Coordinates of C-alpha atoms and ligand atoms in Angstrom, one line a residue:
M8 CA -10.9 0.2 17.9
F9 CA -8.7 1.6 15.2
L10 CA -7.0 -0.1 11.9
G11 CA -3.9 0.0 10.0
L12 CA -3.5 -1.4 7.0
D13 CA 0.2 -2.2 5.4
S14 CA 0.1 -3.1 1.7
S15 CA 4.2 -3.6 1.2
T16 CA 6.2 -5.4 -1.5
Q17 CA 5.2 -8.7 -0.1
S18 CA 2.4 -8.8 1.5
L19 CA -0.6 -6.7 2.9
S20 CA -1.1 -6.6 6.8
A21 CA -3.5 -5.5 9.5
V22 CA -3.0 -4.1 13.1
I23 CA -5.9 -3.2 15.3
I24 CA -5.6 -1.3 18.2
D25 CA -7.7 -0.6 21.4
P26 CA -5.9 2.4 22.9
A27 CA -8.5 2.2 26.0
N28 CA -6.4 -0.6 26.9
G29 CA -3.6 0.0 25.5
Q30 CA -3.5 -3.5 23.4
I31 CA -3.0 -4.5 19.9
A32 CA -6.4 -6.5 19.8
A33 CA -6.0 -8.4 16.4
S34 CA -3.6 -8.6 13.3
G35 CA -3.7 -10.2 10.1
S36 CA -1.4 -10.8 7.1
V37 CA -2.0 -11.8 3.7
N38 CA 1.0 -12.7 2.1
F39 CA 0.8 -12.2 -1.4
G40 CA 3.4 -14.9 -3.2
M41 CA 1.8 -17.9 -0.7
D42 CA -1.6 -16.7 -0.4
L43 CA -2.1 -16.0 -4.1
P44 CA 0.2 -17.8 -6.1
D45 CA -2.0 -17.6 -8.9
Y46 CA -0.4 -14.2 -9.5
G47 CA 3.3 -15.7 -9.9
A48 CA 4.9 -13.1 -7.7
S49 CA 6.7 -15.3 -5.3
S50 CA 8.1 -11.6 -3.7
G51 CA 5.2 -9.8 -4.8
F52 CA 6.4 -8.5 -8.2
I53 CA 6.4 -9.9 -11.5
P54 CA 9.6 -11.8 -12.3
G55 CA 11.6 -11.6 -15.0
G56 CA 11.0 -7.4 -16.5
K57 CA 13.8 -5.9 -19.1
N58 CA 15.4 -3.3 -18.6
G59 CA 15.2 -2.5 -15.0
E60 CA 11.4 -2.2 -15.4
V61 CA 10.2 -4.2 -11.9
H62 CA 6.2 -4.1 -12.2
A63 CA 3.5 -5.7 -9.8
D64 CA 0.1 -6.2 -10.9
P65 CA -2.6 -4.1 -9.0
R66 CA -5.6 -6.9 -9.4
M67 CA -3.1 -9.0 -6.9
W68 CA -3.3 -6.0 -4.0
L69 CA -7.4 -6.3 -4.7
D70 CA -7.6 -10.0 -3.8
A71 CA -5.5 -9.2 -1.3
L72 CA -7.6 -6.5 0.1
D73 CA -10.9 -9.4 0.3
L74 CA -8.8 -12.2 1.6
L75 CA -7.6 -9.9 4.8
F76 CA -11.0 -8.2 5.3
K77 CA -12.3 -12.0 5.1
R78 CA -10.1 -13.6 7.1
L79 CA -10.2 -10.2 9.8
S80 CA -14.5 -10.8 10.2
E81 CA -13.5 -14.3 11.0
A82 CA -11.5 -13.4 14.0
V83 CA -12.6 -10.3 15.1
D84 CA -16.1 -8.5 15.5
L85 CA -14.8 -5.5 13.0
S86 CA -18.2 -3.3 13.5
R87 CA -16.0 -2.1 16.6
I88 CA -13.3 -0.5 14.4
E89 CA -14.1 3.6 14.3
F90 CA -10.8 4.1 12.4
I91 CA -9.1 3.2 9.3
A92 CA -5.7 4.6 8.2
G93 CA -3.0 2.8 6.2
S94 CA 0.4 3.2 4.2
G95 CA 1.7 1.5 1.4
Q96 CA 4.7 0.5 0.0
Q97 CA 6.3 4.2 -1.7
H98 CA 6.6 5.6 -5.3
G99 CA 4.5 2.3 -7.1
S100 CA 1.3 4.0 -9.0
V101 CA -1.7 2.9 -10.2
Y102 CA -3.8 3.9 -13.3
V103 CA -7.5 4.1 -13.3
R104 CA -9.9 4.7 -16.3
E105 CA -12.6 7.5 -15.7
G106 CA -15.2 4.9 -14.7
F107 CA -12.8 3.7 -11.8
D108 CA -14.6 6.0 -9.2
E109 CA -18.2 4.8 -9.8
A110 CA -17.2 1.3 -10.0
A111 CA -15.7 1.6 -6.7
M112 CA -19.0 3.4 -5.3
N113 CA -21.4 0.9 -6.8
L114 CA -19.3 -2.2 -5.5
D115 CA -21.6 -5.2 -5.7
P116 CA -20.8 -7.3 -2.3
S117 CA -21.7 -10.6 -4.1
R118 CA -18.5 -10.3 -6.4
S119 CA -14.6 -9.6 -6.2
L120 CA -13.2 -6.6 -5.7
V121 CA -11.2 -8.0 -9.1
E122 CA -14.0 -9.3 -11.0
Q123 CA -15.6 -5.5 -10.3
L124 CA -12.3 -3.1 -10.5
G125 CA -9.9 -4.8 -12.5
K126 CA -11.4 -3.6 -16.0
E127 CA -11.2 -0.3 -14.6
L128 CA -7.1 -0.3 -15.2
S129 CA -5.6 1.8 -17.5
R130 CA -2.2 0.1 -17.2
E131 CA -2.2 -3.3 -16.8
S132 CA 0.8 -3.1 -14.2
S133 CA 1.8 -0.9 -12.0
P134 CA 6.2 -0.1 -11.8
I135 CA 7.2 -0.4 -8.3
W136 CA 9.9 1.3 -6.4
M137 CA 12.6 -1.5 -7.1
D138 CA 12.4 -0.3 -11.0
T139 CA 15.2 1.6 -12.1
S140 CA 14.2 2.0 -15.9
T141 CA 13.3 5.3 -16.0
G142 CA 17.1 6.9 -16.7
V143 CA 16.1 9.0 -19.5
E144 CA 13.0 10.5 -17.6
C145 CA 15.1 11.7 -14.8
V146 CA 17.6 13.3 -17.6
E147 CA 14.6 15.0 -19.2
I148 CA 12.8 16.5 -16.2
T149 CA 15.9 17.4 -14.5
S150 CA 17.3 19.3 -17.3
A151 CA 13.7 21.3 -17.9
L152 CA 13.6 22.5 -14.1
G153 CA 17.4 23.8 -14.6
G154 CA 19.3 21.2 -13.2
A155 CA 19.4 18.5 -10.1
A156 CA 19.6 21.3 -7.3
E157 CA 16.3 22.8 -8.3
V158 CA 14.6 19.3 -8.7
C159 CA 15.8 18.3 -4.5
A160 CA 15.5 22.0 -3.6
R161 CA 11.6 21.5 -4.7
S162 CA 10.7 18.3 -4.1
G163 CA 13.4 17.1 -1.2
S164 CA 15.0 14.3 -3.5
I165 CA 17.5 14.6 -7.1
A166 CA 14.7 13.0 -10.1
V167 CA 15.0 9.7 -9.1
E168 CA 14.4 6.3 -10.7
R169 CA 12.0 4.9 -9.0
F170 CA 9.9 8.0 -7.9
T171 CA 6.2 8.6 -9.4
G172 CA 7.2 11.7 -11.3
P173 CA 10.3 9.8 -14.1
Q174 CA 7.6 6.8 -13.7
I175 CA 4.5 8.7 -15.1
R176 CA 6.5 10.3 -17.7
K177 CA 7.9 7.1 -19.3
F178 CA 4.6 5.8 -19.1
S179 CA 3.2 8.8 -21.2
K180 CA 6.0 8.6 -23.5
T181 CA 5.8 4.5 -24.2
D182 CA 2.0 4.5 -24.0
P183 CA 0.3 7.8 -24.6
A184 CA -3.1 5.8 -26.0
G185 CA -2.8 4.2 -22.4
Y186 CA -1.9 8.0 -20.5
A187 CA -4.5 9.7 -22.6
A188 CA -7.3 7.2 -21.0
T189 CA -5.8 7.6 -17.5
A190 CA -8.4 9.8 -15.3
R191 CA -6.2 9.3 -12.5
I192 CA -3.4 8.1 -10.9
H193 CA -2.8 6.4 -7.6
L194 CA 0.2 6.0 -5.1
V195 CA -0.5 2.4 -3.9
S196 CA -1.4 4.3 -0.7
S197 CA -4.0 6.2 -2.2
F198 CA -5.3 3.5 -4.2
I199 CA -5.8 1.2 -1.6
A200 CA -7.4 4.2 0.4
S201 CA -9.9 4.7 -2.5
V202 CA -11.1 1.1 -2.8
L203 CA -11.9 1.4 0.8
A204 CA -13.5 4.6 0.6
G205 CA -15.6 3.7 -2.5
K206 CA -14.5 7.4 -3.5
P207 CA -11.2 9.0 -5.1
M208 CA -8.8 9.5 -1.7
P209 CA -5.9 12.0 -2.2
I210 CA -2.2 11.0 -2.0
D211 CA -1.0 12.4 1.4
F212 CA 2.4 14.5 1.9
G213 CA 4.5 11.6 3.2
D214 CA 3.7 9.4 0.6
G215 CA 3.6 12.6 -1.8
S216 CA 7.3 13.5 -1.2
G217 CA 8.8 10.2 -2.7
M218 CA 6.8 11.3 -6.7
N219 CA 9.2 14.0 -7.4
L220 CA 6.0 16.0 -8.0
L221 CA 5.3 17.4 -4.4
N222 CA 6.8 20.8 -3.4
L223 CA 7.8 20.1 0.1
A224 CA 7.7 24.3 0.7
E225 CA 4.2 24.3 -0.6
L226 CA 2.9 21.2 0.9
D227 CA 0.8 21.0 -3.2
W228 CA 1.9 19.7 -6.5
D229 CA 4.7 21.6 -7.9
S230 CA 3.6 23.5 -11.4
K231 CA 6.9 23.4 -13.1
L232 CA 7.8 19.9 -12.4
L233 CA 3.8 18.5 -13.4
A234 CA 4.9 20.4 -16.4
A235 CA 8.1 18.7 -17.0
T236 CA 6.6 15.2 -16.2
A237 CA 3.7 14.8 -18.2
P238 CA 1.2 16.6 -20.0
G239 CA -1.9 17.3 -18.4
L240 CA -0.8 15.8 -15.4
G241 CA -2.0 17.9 -12.8
A242 CA -5.9 17.4 -13.7
K243 CA -5.5 13.2 -12.9
L244 CA -4.1 14.3 -9.1
L245 CA -6.3 14.9 -6.4
P246 CA -5.1 18.4 -4.3
P247 CA -2.3 16.2 -1.8
A248 CA -3.4 16.2 1.9
S249 CA -3.1 15.6 5.4
C250 CA -3.0 10.9 6.7
L251 CA -4.8 12.9 9.7
T252 CA -7.5 13.9 8.1
P253 CA -10.1 11.3 7.9
Q254 CA -12.0 12.2 3.8
G255 CA -14.8 9.6 4.1
T256 CA -16.7 6.1 5.4
V257 CA -16.2 3.1 3.9
S258 CA -18.0 1.8 1.2
A259 CA -21.2 -0.3 1.6
Y260 CA -19.1 -3.1 -0.4
F261 CA -17.0 -3.3 3.3
S262 CA -19.5 -2.5 5.5
T263 CA -21.8 -5.2 4.0
K264 CA -19.4 -8.0 3.4
Y265 CA -17.1 -7.2 6.3
G266 CA -19.1 -6.3 9.1
I267 CA -17.1 -3.0 9.3
S268 CA -19.8 -0.1 10.5
S269 CA -21.2 2.1 7.9
S270 CA -19.7 5.0 9.6
C271 CA -16.2 3.8 9.9
R272 CA -13.9 6.9 8.4
V273 CA -11.1 6.4 6.7
C274 CA -7.5 8.6 6.7
P275 CA -5.8 9.1 3.3
F276 CA -3.2 6.3 3.6
T277 CA 0.7 7.5 3.5
G278 CA 3.8 5.8 2.6
D279 CA 5.0 2.4 4.4
N280 CA 8.1 4.3 5.7
P281 CA 6.2 7.7 7.1
A282 CA 3.7 5.1 8.8
S283 CA 7.0 3.2 10.3
L284 CA 8.4 6.1 11.6
V285 CA 5.2 6.4 13.7
G286 CA 5.1 2.9 14.4
M287 CA 9.1 3.0 15.5
G288 CA 7.4 6.1 17.8
A289 CA 10.1 8.1 16.3
T290 CA 8.1 10.9 15.0
T291 CA 9.8 13.7 17.2
P292 CA 14.1 14.3 16.5
G293 CA 16.5 11.8 18.2
Q294 CA 15.6 8.1 17.4
V295 CA 17.5 6.7 14.4
V296 CA 15.2 3.9 13.0
I297 CA 16.6 0.9 10.5
S298 CA 13.9 -1.0 8.8
L299 CA 15.1 -4.4 7.3
G300 CA 12.1 -5.2 4.7
T301 CA 12.5 -6.5 1.3
S302 CA 14.5 -2.5 1.1
D303 CA 16.6 -2.0 3.6
T304 CA 15.9 1.6 5.2
F305 CA 17.4 4.2 7.2
F306 CA 15.1 7.2 8.6
A307 CA 14.6 9.7 11.5
A308 CA 12.4 12.5 12.0
M309 CA 13.8 16.0 10.9
A310 CA 13.1 19.6 12.0
E311 CA 14.3 21.1 9.0
P312 CA 14.3 19.4 6.0
K313 CA 17.7 19.2 5.1
T314 CA 19.0 17.4 2.1
D315 CA 21.7 14.9 0.9
P316 CA 24.4 16.6 -1.3
Q317 CA 25.0 13.2 -2.8
G318 CA 21.3 13.1 -4.3
F319 CA 21.1 9.6 -3.0
G320 CA 19.2 10.3 0.6
H321 CA 15.3 11.9 1.1
V322 CA 12.9 14.2 2.6
F323 CA 9.7 13.5 3.4
G324 CA 6.4 14.5 5.0
N325 CA 6.6 13.3 8.4
P326 CA 3.0 12.1 9.4
A327 CA 3.0 14.1 12.9
G328 CA 4.1 17.1 10.9
G329 CA 7.7 18.7 10.1
F330 CA 10.1 16.1 8.1
M331 CA 12.0 12.9 8.0
S332 CA 15.0 12.0 6.1
L333 CA 14.9 8.6 4.1
I334 CA 17.4 6.5 2.6
C335 CA 16.4 3.6 0.8
F336 CA 19.1 0.1 0.0
R337 CA 17.8 -1.8 -2.9
N338 CA 19.7 -4.8 -1.9
G339 CA 18.4 -5.5 2.0
S340 CA 16.6 -9.2 2.4
L341 CA 17.4 -9.7 -1.6
A342 CA 20.7 -9.6 -1.0
R343 CA 20.7 -11.6 2.6
E344 CA 18.3 -14.1 0.6
A345 CA 20.6 -14.5 -2.4
L346 CA 23.1 -15.6 -0.1
R347 CA 21.1 -17.5 2.3
D348 CA 20.1 -19.8 -1.6
E349 CA 23.7 -19.9 -2.6
L350 CA 24.7 -21.4 0.2
G351 CA 21.6 -23.9 0.9
A352 CA 21.5 -22.4 4.8
D353 CA 18.5 -21.0 6.6
W354 CA 18.0 -18.2 8.8
S355 CA 18.5 -19.6 11.8
A356 CA 21.8 -20.5 9.7
F357 CA 22.7 -17.1 9.0
E358 CA 22.0 -16.3 12.6
K359 CA 24.2 -18.5 14.6
E360 CA 27.2 -18.1 11.6
A361 CA 27.5 -14.2 11.8
L362 CA 27.2 -14.8 15.6
A363 CA 29.7 -17.1 15.3
A364 CA 32.5 -15.2 12.8
T365 CA 34.9 -13.0 14.8
V366 CA 36.2 -9.9 13.6
D367 CA 39.7 -9.6 14.2
S368 CA 40.5 -8.3 10.6
A369 CA 40.6 -5.2 10.7
G370 CA 38.2 -3.9 7.6
K371 CA 40.6 -7.0 5.9
N372 CA 37.7 -8.9 4.6
L373 CA 34.9 -6.8 2.5
T374 CA 31.8 -7.4 0.2
L375 CA 30.3 -4.7 -1.4
P376 CA 26.6 -6.1 -1.0
F377 CA 24.8 -5.9 -3.8
Y378 CA 23.4 -8.6 -6.0
G379 CA 22.2 -5.9 -8.4
A380 CA 21.5 -2.5 -9.5
E381 CA 22.0 -0.2 -6.6
I382 CA 20.2 2.6 -5.3
T383 CA 22.3 3.9 -2.3
P384 CA 24.8 4.2 -4.2
R385 CA 23.3 4.1 -7.5
H386 CA 25.9 2.0 -9.4
D387 CA 24.3 -0.9 -11.9
F388 CA 26.5 -3.7 -9.6
E389 CA 25.9 -7.6 -11.0
I390 CA 27.2 -9.4 -8.3
P391 CA 28.8 -8.4 -5.0
V392 CA 32.3 -7.5 -5.2
T393 CA 34.4 -9.4 -2.7
H394 CA 38.0 -8.2 -0.8
F395 CA 39.0 -11.6 0.9
S396 CA 42.4 -12.3 2.8
D397 CA 40.6 -15.1 4.6
E398 CA 40.0 -17.9 3.2
P399 CA 36.1 -17.0 2.1
T400 CA 33.8 -19.7 4.2
P401 CA 30.3 -19.7 4.4
A402 CA 30.8 -18.0 7.9
L403 CA 32.8 -15.4 6.7
R404 CA 30.6 -14.6 3.3
I405 CA 27.8 -13.9 5.5
R406 CA 29.5 -11.9 8.2
S407 CA 31.2 -10.0 5.2
L408 CA 27.8 -9.3 3.4
L409 CA 26.0 -8.1 6.1
E410 CA 28.6 -5.9 7.4
G411 CA 28.8 -4.2 4.0
Q412 CA 24.7 -3.8 4.3
F413 CA 25.5 -1.9 7.6
L414 CA 29.0 0.1 6.6
N415 CA 27.3 1.1 3.5
M416 CA 24.3 2.2 5.6
K417 CA 26.8 4.1 8.0
L418 CA 28.4 5.6 4.9
H419 CA 25.7 7.1 3.4
S420 CA 23.8 8.1 6.4
E421 CA 26.5 10.8 7.5
W422 CA 25.4 13.7 5.4
M423 CA 22.2 14.1 7.6
G424 CA 25.1 14.4 10.5
V425 CA 23.4 13.0 13.1
A426 CA 25.5 10.0 14.9
A427 CA 22.9 7.5 15.9
E428 CA 23.0 7.7 19.7
R429 CA 20.1 4.7 20.1
I430 CA 18.7 2.8 16.8
R431 CA 15.4 1.2 17.0
L432 CA 15.1 -1.7 14.9
T433 CA 12.4 -3.0 12.6
G434 CA 11.2 -4.9 9.6
G435 CA 11.6 -8.7 8.9
A436 CA 15.3 -9.7 9.8
S437 CA 15.3 -7.4 12.6
K438 CA 14.2 -10.8 14.6
N439 CA 17.3 -12.3 13.8
D440 CA 20.1 -12.0 16.8
G441 CA 23.1 -12.3 14.5
I442 CA 21.5 -9.8 12.0
A443 CA 20.4 -7.0 15.0
Q444 CA 23.7 -7.5 16.6
L445 CA 25.9 -6.8 13.8
V446 CA 23.7 -3.7 13.3
A447 CA 24.9 -2.4 17.2
D448 CA 28.5 -3.2 16.3
V449 CA 29.3 -1.6 13.0
F450 CA 26.9 1.7 14.1
Q451 CA 28.5 1.2 17.9
A452 CA 25.0 2.1 19.1
P453 CA 22.6 0.1 21.1
V454 CA 19.9 -1.2 19.2
E455 CA 16.7 -1.2 20.4
R456 CA 13.4 -3.7 18.7
L457 CA 9.8 -3.5 19.2
D458 CA 7.3 -6.2 20.2
V459 CA 5.3 -6.0 16.8
A460 CA 6.5 -7.4 13.8
N461 CA 5.0 -4.9 11.6
S462 CA 5.9 -1.4 12.4
A463 CA 4.2 0.4 9.1
A464 CA 0.4 -1.3 9.9
L465 CA 1.1 -0.1 13.7
G466 CA 2.0 3.2 12.9
A467 CA -1.1 3.5 10.7
A468 CA -3.0 2.0 13.4
L469 CA -1.3 4.9 15.5
I470 CA -2.6 7.5 13.0
A471 CA -5.6 6.3 12.8
A472 CA -6.6 6.4 16.7
A473 CA -5.0 10.2 16.2
A474 CA -7.3 10.8 13.9
G475 CA -10.1 9.7 16.3
G476 CA -8.9 12.2 19.0
H477 CA -6.3 10.5 20.4
D478 CA -2.9 12.3 20.9
L479 CA -0.3 10.8 18.5
V480 CA 3.0 11.2 20.7
G481 CA 1.2 9.7 23.7
L482 CA -0.1 6.7 21.9
E483 CA 4.0 6.2 20.8
G484 CA 4.9 5.8 24.3
I485 CA 2.1 3.6 24.7
F486 CA 2.6 1.3 22.0
C487 CA 6.5 1.6 20.9
K488 CA 7.8 0.7 23.9
P489 CA 11.0 -1.4 23.2
A490 CA 10.7 -4.7 24.6
A491 CA 13.4 -4.3 27.5
E492 CA 15.2 -7.7 26.8
S493 CA 15.5 -6.6 22.9
L494 CA 18.3 -4.5 24.4
L495 CA 21.9 -4.8 22.4
L496 CA 24.7 -3.5 23.2
P497 CA 27.4 -2.9 21.0
D498 CA 30.6 -4.6 21.2
T499 CA 33.1 -1.6 21.9
S500 CA 36.2 -3.5 21.6
L501 CA 35.3 -3.4 18.1
A502 CA 34.9 -0.1 17.4
G503 CA 38.3 0.3 15.8
N504 CA 37.7 -2.3 13.8
Y505 CA 34.9 -1.1 12.1
S506 CA 35.9 2.7 11.9
T507 CA 39.0 1.0 9.3
A508 CA 36.6 -1.2 8.0
L509 CA 34.5 1.8 7.1
T510 CA 37.5 3.5 5.6
N511 CA 38.6 1.1 3.7
F512 CA 34.8 0.1 2.5
R513 CA 34.6 3.7 1.4
K514 CA 37.8 3.0 -0.9
L515 CA 36.3 -0.7 -2.0
L516 CA 33.3 1.0 -3.2
E517 CA 34.7 3.8 -5.1
Q518 CA 37.3 2.1 -6.8
T519 CA 34.3 -0.7 -7.9
I520 CA 32.3 2.6 -8.9
N521 CA 35.0 4.5 -11.0
G522 CA 36.3 1.3 -12.4
Ligands
ADP627 P1 8.6 -6.2 3.5 O1 7.7 -5.1 4.6 O2 9.4 -5.2 2.6 O3 7.6 -6.8 2.6 P2 9.2 -7.5 5.7 O4 9.5 -6.0 6.2 O5 8.2 -8.1 5.8 O6 9.4 -6.7 4.1 O7 10.7 -8.3 6.2 C1 10.4 -9.7 4.7 C2 11.9 -10.2 5.0 O8 12.9 -10.7 5.7 C3 12.0 -11.1 4.0 O9 12.3 -11.2 2.7 C4 12.7 -11.9 4.7 O10 14.2 -12.2 3.8 C5 13.5 -11.2 6.1 N1 13.2 -11.8 7.1 C6 12.4 -12.7 7.7 N2 12.6 -13.9 8.9 C7 14.0 -13.5 8.8 C8 14.7 -13.8 9.8 N3 14.6 -14.6 10.7 N4 16.4 -13.6 9.5 C9 16.6 -12.7 8.6 N5 15.8 -12.4 7.4 C10 14.5 -12.5 7.4
XUL628 C1 11.8 3.6 0.2 C2 11.3 2.6 -0.5 C3 11.1 1.6 -0.4 C4 9.6 1.3 -0.3 C5 9.0 -0.2 -0.3 O1 11.9 5.1 -0.9 O2 11.8 2.5 -2.2 O3 11.6 1.2 1.0 O4 8.7 2.1 0.5 O5 9.1 -0.3 1.4

């Protein structure tokens, strides 16, 4: 059997697959907010960050790892697992001291991970993908390289606030002593993999592309970007690697404490979006995937690394080889939740009202669906900007927020030049039929949903099986079949309305951003 883990913004999840019978053998999850309330991070990050800072406590991820394996070991015989792969929320970084590697190698199973590794962190908290605090550092890196186009050509993205390079630069400037005490910088993915393997694990090409540090053509750290980011940075990173090549076995801590075989191999972990590409069965070009998680993302496999001229979209490594595009919308579920709470509604009411509302106004009722700083487009919105011709009832507000989210997504994915012929939908909000139908209507494309709740953890499990000799595309065919009854067809009578709505949305957005 093969285990995939996903350490995402709000939870740590596991999926165990058995390719011999094509079944998911088990799954499990730890929700940071609900299961580890002592961290006070109800949505997975430390609330109240100033000046765009959004950090999480890496100790919470360690506690989650212990709790998840405790639960899994009570439910499944973990000695049957041969390979483990995994993924993490992208861009988030963890800073460890010299002593971390030795501590991870010699963990005492009678004590917790946090007790033994917490003190080996050289930075108390980890900046995560929601952080928008590094505007100055992005400008500095861009000018050192001679312009945004150069940064984009090398790394697949212009310098971006949440990307790890600008975050590392800010840390090195604001806390030089902490930076000097840092022996190694991990992404969330490589941090969890290193703890599991009890040895330093490299960053993989997929997640490494979200740092503004990896040269996509060379698949290695870019010396100019390293130099422009922080002094001595190259020495704090291991050479990047493929997530398909195992680099160790689980440490004695995990085999003794949770009964995993000591010969179980561990792969470098990748990013949650690259893992989702696998879990959605979309590693070969042709499918578009929309994930409605904490953030909403839009992604697709690409043979060539095409880049977004506006600089909002990104190019990442595809775990199966080649590339993938990724566009991230920060106001995803968080905006949907904000409106839900404002209206005192629940998801079922949300679903019902979204389905019940009728689009008859051809883009007269519009919402710019941003409850806070957005990254696509990059702008500090504070509250949604609305333009209602009709009485703003709860139903209209819900529908208009959702329409705004998907119009914004359609607008900002045009650069890829792919008409979405079929959309595979995933993430927590994808099970909401009202939301899923709106995606089909706005994009005027059929929407398929897969049975599995967590595509990143499933993708990681498939990567683990591929590392163990199974064919990745073959595995996708077995495990990533959309549920037939889940197919939603677009209401084609709305095509004209949404085309007008897109034009009006574009105008409202331009007016709002340009004042
Ligand atoms: P992440 O992987 O980023 O932690 P998930 O993909 O697990 O996020 O999605 C979690 C989000 O899904 C929650 O924050 C919640 O807002 C949303 N969600 C869960 N159930 C529903 C539902 N029935 N309708 C709409 N949104 C939902
Ligand atoms: C991608 C991004 C998010 C995180 C968290 O660029 O910032 O999708 O990976 O899911």
